[in-house]
Coordinates of C-alpha atoms in Angstrom, one line a residue:
X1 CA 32.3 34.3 141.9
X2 CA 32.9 31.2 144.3
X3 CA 33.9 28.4 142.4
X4 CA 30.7 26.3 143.8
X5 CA 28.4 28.8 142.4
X6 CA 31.0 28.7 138.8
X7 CA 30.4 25.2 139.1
X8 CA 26.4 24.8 139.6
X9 CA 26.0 27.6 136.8
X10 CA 28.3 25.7 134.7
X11 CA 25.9 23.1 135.2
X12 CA 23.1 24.9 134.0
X13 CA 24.7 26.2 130.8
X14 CA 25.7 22.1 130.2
X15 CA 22.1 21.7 129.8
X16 CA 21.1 24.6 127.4
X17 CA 20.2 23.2 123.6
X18 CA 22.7 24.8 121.1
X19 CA 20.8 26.4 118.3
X20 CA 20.9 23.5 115.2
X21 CA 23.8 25.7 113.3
X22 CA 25.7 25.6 116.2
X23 CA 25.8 22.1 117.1
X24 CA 28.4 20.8 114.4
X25 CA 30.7 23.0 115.0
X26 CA 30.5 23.5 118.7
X27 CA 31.1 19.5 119.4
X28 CA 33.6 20.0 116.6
X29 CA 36.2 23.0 118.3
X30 CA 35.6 20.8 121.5
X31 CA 36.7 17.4 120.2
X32 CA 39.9 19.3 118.6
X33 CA 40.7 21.0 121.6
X34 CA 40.7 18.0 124.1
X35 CA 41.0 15.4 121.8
X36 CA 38.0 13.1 122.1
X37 CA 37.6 9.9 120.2
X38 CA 34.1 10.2 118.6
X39 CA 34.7 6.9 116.4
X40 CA 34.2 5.5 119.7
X41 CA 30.6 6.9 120.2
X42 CA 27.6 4.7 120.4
X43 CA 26.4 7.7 118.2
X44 CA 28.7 9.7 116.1
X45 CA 26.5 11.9 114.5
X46 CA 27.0 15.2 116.3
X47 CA 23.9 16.4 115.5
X48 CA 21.8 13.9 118.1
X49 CA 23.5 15.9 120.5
X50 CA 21.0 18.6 121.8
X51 CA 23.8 20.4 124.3
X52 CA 27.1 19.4 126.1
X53 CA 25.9 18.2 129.0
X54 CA 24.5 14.9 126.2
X55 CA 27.7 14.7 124.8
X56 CA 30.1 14.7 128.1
X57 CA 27.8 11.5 128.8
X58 CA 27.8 9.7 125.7
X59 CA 27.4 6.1 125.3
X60 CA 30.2 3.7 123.7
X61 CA 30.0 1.2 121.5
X62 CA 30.1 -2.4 122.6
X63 CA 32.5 -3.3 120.4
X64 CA 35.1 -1.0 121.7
X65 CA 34.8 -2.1 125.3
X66 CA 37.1 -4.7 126.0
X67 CA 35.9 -6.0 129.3
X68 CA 39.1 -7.8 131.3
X69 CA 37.6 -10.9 132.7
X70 CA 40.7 -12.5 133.9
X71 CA 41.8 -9.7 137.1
X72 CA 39.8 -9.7 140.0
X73 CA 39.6 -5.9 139.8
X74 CA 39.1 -3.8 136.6
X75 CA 38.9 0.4 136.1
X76 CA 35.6 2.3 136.9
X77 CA 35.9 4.8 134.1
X78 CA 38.3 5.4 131.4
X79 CA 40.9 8.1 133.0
X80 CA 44.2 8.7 133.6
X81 CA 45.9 6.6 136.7
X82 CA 47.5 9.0 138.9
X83 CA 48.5 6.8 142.2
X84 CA 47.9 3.3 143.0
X85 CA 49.3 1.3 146.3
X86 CA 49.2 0.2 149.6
X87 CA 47.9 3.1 152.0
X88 CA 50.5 3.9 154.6
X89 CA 50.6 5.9 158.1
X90 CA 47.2 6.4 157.3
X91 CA 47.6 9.0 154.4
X92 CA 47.0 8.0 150.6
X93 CA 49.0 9.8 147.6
X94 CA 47.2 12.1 145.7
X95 CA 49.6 12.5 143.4
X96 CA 53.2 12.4 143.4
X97 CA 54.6 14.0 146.5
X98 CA 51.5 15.1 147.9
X99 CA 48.9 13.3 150.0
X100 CA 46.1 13.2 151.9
X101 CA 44.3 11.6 154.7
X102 CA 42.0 8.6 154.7
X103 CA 40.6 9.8 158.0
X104 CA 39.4 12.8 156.8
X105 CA 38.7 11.9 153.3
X106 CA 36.6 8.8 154.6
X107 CA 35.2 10.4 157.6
X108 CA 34.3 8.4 160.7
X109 CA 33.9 4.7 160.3
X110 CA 30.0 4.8 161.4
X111 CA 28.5 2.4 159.4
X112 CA 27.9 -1.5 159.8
X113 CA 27.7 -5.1 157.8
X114 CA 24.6 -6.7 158.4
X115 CA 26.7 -10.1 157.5
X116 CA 24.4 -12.5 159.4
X117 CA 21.7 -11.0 156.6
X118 CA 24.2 -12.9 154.1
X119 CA 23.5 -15.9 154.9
X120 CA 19.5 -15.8 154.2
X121 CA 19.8 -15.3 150.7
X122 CA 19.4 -18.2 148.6
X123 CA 18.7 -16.3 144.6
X124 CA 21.3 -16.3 142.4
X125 CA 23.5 -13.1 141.2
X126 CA 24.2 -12.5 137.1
X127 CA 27.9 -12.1 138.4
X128 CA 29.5 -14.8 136.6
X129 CA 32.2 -13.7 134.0
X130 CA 30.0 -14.1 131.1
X131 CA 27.7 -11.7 132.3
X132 CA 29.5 -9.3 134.4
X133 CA 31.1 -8.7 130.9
X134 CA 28.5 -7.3 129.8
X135 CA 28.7 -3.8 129.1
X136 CA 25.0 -2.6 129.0
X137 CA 24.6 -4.5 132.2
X138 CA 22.0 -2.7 134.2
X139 CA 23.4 -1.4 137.4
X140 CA 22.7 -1.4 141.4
X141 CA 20.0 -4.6 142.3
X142 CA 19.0 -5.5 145.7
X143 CA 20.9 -8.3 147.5
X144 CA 18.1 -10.7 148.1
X145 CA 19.8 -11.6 144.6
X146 CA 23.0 -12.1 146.0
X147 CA 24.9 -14.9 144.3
X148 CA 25.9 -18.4 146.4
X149 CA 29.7 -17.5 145.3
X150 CA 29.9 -14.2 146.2
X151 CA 27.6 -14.2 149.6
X152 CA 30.3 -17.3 150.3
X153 CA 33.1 -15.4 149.4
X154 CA 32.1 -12.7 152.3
X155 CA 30.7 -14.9 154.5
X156 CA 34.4 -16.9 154.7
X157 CA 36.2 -13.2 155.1
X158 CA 33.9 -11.4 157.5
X159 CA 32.1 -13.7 160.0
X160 CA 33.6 -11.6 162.7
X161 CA 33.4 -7.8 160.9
X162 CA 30.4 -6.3 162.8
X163 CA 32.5 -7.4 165.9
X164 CA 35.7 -6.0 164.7
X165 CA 34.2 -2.7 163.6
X166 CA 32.1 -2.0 166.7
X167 CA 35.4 -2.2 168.8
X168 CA 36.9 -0.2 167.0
X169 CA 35.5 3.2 165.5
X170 CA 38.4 4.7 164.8
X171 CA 40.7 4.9 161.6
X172 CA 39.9 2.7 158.6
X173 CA 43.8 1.7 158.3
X174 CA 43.2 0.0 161.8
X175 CA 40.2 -1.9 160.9
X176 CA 41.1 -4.4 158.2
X177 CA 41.2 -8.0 159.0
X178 CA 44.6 -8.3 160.1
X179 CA 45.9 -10.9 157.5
X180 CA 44.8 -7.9 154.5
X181 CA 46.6 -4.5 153.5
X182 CA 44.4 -1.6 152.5
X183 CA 45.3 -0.3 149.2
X184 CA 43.7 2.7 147.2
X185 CA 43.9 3.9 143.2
X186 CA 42.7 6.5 142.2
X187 CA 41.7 7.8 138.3
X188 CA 41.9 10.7 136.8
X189 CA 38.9 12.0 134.0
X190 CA 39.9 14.3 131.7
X191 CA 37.3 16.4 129.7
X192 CA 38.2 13.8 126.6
X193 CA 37.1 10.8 128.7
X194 CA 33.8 9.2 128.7
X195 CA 32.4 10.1 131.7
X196 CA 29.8 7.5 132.9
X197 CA 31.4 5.0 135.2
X198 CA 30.9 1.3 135.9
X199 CA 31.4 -1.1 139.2
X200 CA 35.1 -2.1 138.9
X201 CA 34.3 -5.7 140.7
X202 CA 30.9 -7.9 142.0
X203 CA 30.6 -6.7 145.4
X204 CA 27.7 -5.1 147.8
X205 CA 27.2 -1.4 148.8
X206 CA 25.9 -0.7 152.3
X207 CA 26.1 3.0 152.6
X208 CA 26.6 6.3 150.9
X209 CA 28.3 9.6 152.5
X210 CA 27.9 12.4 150.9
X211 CA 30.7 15.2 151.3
X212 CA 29.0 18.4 150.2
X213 CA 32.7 20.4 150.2
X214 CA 34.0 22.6 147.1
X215 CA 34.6 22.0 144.0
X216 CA 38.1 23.0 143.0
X217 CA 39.8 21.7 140.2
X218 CA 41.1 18.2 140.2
X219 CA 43.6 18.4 137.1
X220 CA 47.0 17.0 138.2
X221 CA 48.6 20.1 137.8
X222 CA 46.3 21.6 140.6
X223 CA 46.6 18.2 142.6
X224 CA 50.3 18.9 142.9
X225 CA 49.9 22.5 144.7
X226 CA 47.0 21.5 146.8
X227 CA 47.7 19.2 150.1
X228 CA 44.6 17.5 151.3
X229 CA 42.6 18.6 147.8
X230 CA 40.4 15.4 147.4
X231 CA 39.3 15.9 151.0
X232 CA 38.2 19.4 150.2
X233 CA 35.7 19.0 147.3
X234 CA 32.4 17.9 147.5
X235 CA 32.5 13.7 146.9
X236 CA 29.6 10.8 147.4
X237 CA 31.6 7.7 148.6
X238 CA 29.9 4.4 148.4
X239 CA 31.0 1.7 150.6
X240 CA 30.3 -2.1 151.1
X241 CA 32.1 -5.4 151.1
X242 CA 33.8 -7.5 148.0
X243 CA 35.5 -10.6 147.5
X244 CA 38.8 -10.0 150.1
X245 CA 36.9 -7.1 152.9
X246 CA 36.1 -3.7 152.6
X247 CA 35.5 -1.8 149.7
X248 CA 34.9 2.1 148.7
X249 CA 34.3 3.6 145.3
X250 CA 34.1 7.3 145.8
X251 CA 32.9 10.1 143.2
X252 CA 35.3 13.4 143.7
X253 CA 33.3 16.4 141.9
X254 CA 35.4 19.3 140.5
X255 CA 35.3 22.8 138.8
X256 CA 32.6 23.0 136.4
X257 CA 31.0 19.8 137.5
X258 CA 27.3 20.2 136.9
X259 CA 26.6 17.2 139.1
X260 CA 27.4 13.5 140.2
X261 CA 24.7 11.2 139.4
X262 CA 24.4 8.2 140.8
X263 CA 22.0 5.5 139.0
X264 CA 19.6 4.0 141.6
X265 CA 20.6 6.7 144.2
X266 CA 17.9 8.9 143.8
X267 CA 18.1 10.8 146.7
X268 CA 21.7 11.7 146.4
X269 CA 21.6 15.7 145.6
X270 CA 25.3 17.0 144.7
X271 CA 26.1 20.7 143.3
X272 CA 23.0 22.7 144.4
X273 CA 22.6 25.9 144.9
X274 CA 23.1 26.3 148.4
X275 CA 26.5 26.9 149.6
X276 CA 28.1 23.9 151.6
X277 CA 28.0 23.7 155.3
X278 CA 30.4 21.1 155.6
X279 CA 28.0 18.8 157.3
X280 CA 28.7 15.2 155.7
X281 CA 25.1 13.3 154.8
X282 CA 25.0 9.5 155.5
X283 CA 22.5 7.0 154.1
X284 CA 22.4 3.3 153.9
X285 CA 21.5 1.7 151.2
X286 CA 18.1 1.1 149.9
X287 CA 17.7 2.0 153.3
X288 CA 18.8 1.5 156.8
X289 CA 16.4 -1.7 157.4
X290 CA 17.2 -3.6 154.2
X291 CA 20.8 -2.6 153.8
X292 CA 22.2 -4.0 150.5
X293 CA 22.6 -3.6 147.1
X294 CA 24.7 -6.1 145.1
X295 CA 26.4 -4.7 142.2
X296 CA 27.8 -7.0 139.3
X297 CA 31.5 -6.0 137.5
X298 CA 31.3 -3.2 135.1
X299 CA 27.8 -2.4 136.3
X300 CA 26.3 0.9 135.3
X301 CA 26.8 3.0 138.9
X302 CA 27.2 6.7 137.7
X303 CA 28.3 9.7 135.6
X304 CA 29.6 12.7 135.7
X305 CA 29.6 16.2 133.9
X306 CA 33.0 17.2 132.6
X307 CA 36.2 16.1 134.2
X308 CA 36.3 14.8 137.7
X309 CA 38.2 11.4 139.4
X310 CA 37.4 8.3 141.5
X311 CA 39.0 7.0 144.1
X312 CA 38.9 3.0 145.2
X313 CA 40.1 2.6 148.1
X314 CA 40.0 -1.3 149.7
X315 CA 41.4 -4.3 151.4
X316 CA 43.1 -7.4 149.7
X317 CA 45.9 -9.6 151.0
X318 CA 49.3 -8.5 151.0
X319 CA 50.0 -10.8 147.6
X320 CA 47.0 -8.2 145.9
X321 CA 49.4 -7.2 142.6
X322 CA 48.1 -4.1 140.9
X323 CA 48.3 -4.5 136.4
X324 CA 49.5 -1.0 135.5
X325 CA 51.6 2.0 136.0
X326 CA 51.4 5.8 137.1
X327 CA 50.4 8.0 134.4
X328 CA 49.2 5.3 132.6
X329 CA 45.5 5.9 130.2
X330 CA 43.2 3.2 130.9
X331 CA 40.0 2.5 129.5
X332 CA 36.7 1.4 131.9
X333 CA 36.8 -2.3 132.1
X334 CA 40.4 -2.5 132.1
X335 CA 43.2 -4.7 134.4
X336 CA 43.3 -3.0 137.7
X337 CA 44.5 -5.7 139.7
X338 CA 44.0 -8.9 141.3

């Protein structure tokens, strides 16, 4: 069986209520086996889980999320790091020894910032540090809201983007502001991990691409015998602008992946039935006349089923100092950089 049609009726039996007998000790053999923390559970009781697709997207409690508020940058999702750095020749590590390409993961650079929009918006944006450390934050709002800090921020960074971009549609590595370095990190989910994820800074998204692709396995030990593997499976990248330029937060599915869901992005349709064509779907966001929607730190943004990773991939000066190491387990809300 092809593994996208594994993967879609994976989905399916994610969804399925286990009888009440079953539930216990179902939830049970599968915290053993990939060794889940359930103390951390906004709801421990096994039992309020009707089927495993509710329990690969449980909540956490607040007190267990320690929100960094001092780095610029924090972690999407609670993972595993498996590369971080500046992006070079155009290729970005997958894992060790093997890479792939930003072109082709990325796709063609088609989109635009409506920056002179920016300027227009005078409400204010809950993305102070009090509030953006909030974990129950709700996620994607418009950015009519956008805050004076963060609208100034952009404004200072990109006055000349739309110009920049339109002269050159070619490579992303050749179209950050020439003072800046494009970087990338990406973050592996295990079948442990909680598997909702969060906006890793306060910045704006413009525009989703949807990869339809396949959905192979993204465990590292796959990643290290397949070249180019991340620009194979299906993947919704969001992109928009933060603090220091461009910015990208993209979604990789995987074997057994029932589905990305993206709150707010209702139109976004990943891991149906029909096979892929290969045909990449673009749309800005809410839509192509208002494009905009401001996103606070550690914002709600999405889940997955099962294991999957996320890839950030953005620009920042050349003094941008990443907080962690290869291999290293971080929790959502965690240093990333800054």
């Amino acid at each position: 069986m092809p593994l996208w049609s594994l993967s879609r009726l994976w989905g399916k039996v994610n969804q399925l209520d286990l009888p009440v007998f079953m539930q216990i000790p179902v939830f049970q053999i599968y915290i053993w086996a990939f060794g889940c923390n359930i103390e951390e559970a906004e709801e421990e009781d096994l039992k309020t889980y009707q089927n495993l697709g509710e329990f690969f997207r449980r909540t956490l409690k607040l007190q267990v999320l320690p929100i960094d508020n001092i780095h610029l940058l924090t972690s999407p999702s609670d993972g595993t790091i498996t590369h971080f750095g500046q992006v070079e020749n155009g290729v970005v590590k997958q894992v060790k020894g093997v890479n792939f390409s930003v072109e082709g993961f990325i796709g063609p650079f088609s989109w635009k910032f409506p920056i002179s929009s920016l300027s227009s918006s005078s409400s204010s944006l809950s993305s102070s540090s009090s509030q953006s450390s909030s974990p129950d934050s709700s996620s994607m709002s418009s950015s009519s809201s956008l805050s004076s800090s963060l609208r100034e921020d952009i404004n200072n960074s990109h006055n000349n983007v739309n110009a920049y971009i339109d002269q050159n549609q070619k490579i992303l590595s050749q179209l950050i502001h020439p003072d800046n370095v494009l970087y990338h990190c990406t973050i592996y989910l295990a079948p442990r991990d909680y598997h909702r994820f969060h906006s890793p800074t306060d910045w704006i998204v413009y525009f989703r691409r949807h990869f339809p692709g396949e959905l192979l396995s993204v465990h590292l030990g796959i990643a290290r015998w397949i070249i180019g593997l991340f620009n194979l499976n299906e993947c919704a990248m969001y992109v928009g602008l933060w603090k220091h330029g461009f910015f990208s937060m993209t979604a990789v599915g995987a074997t057994n992946i029932g589905s990305i869901h993206i709150y707010n992005d209702h139109e976004l349709a990943t891991s149906t039935w029909k096979k892929p064509d290969g045909n990449n779907t673009d749309q800005y966001l809410p839509n192509e006349q208002s494009p905009g929607i401001q996103v606070g730190k550690v914002d709600l943004f999405g889940e997955f089923n099962l294991g999957s990773a996320i890839v950030l991939i953005f620009e920042a000066p050349e003094n941008f100092t990443f907080s962690m190491e290869p291999g290293q387990r971080i929790k959502y809300g965690g240093a990333v950089g800054t």
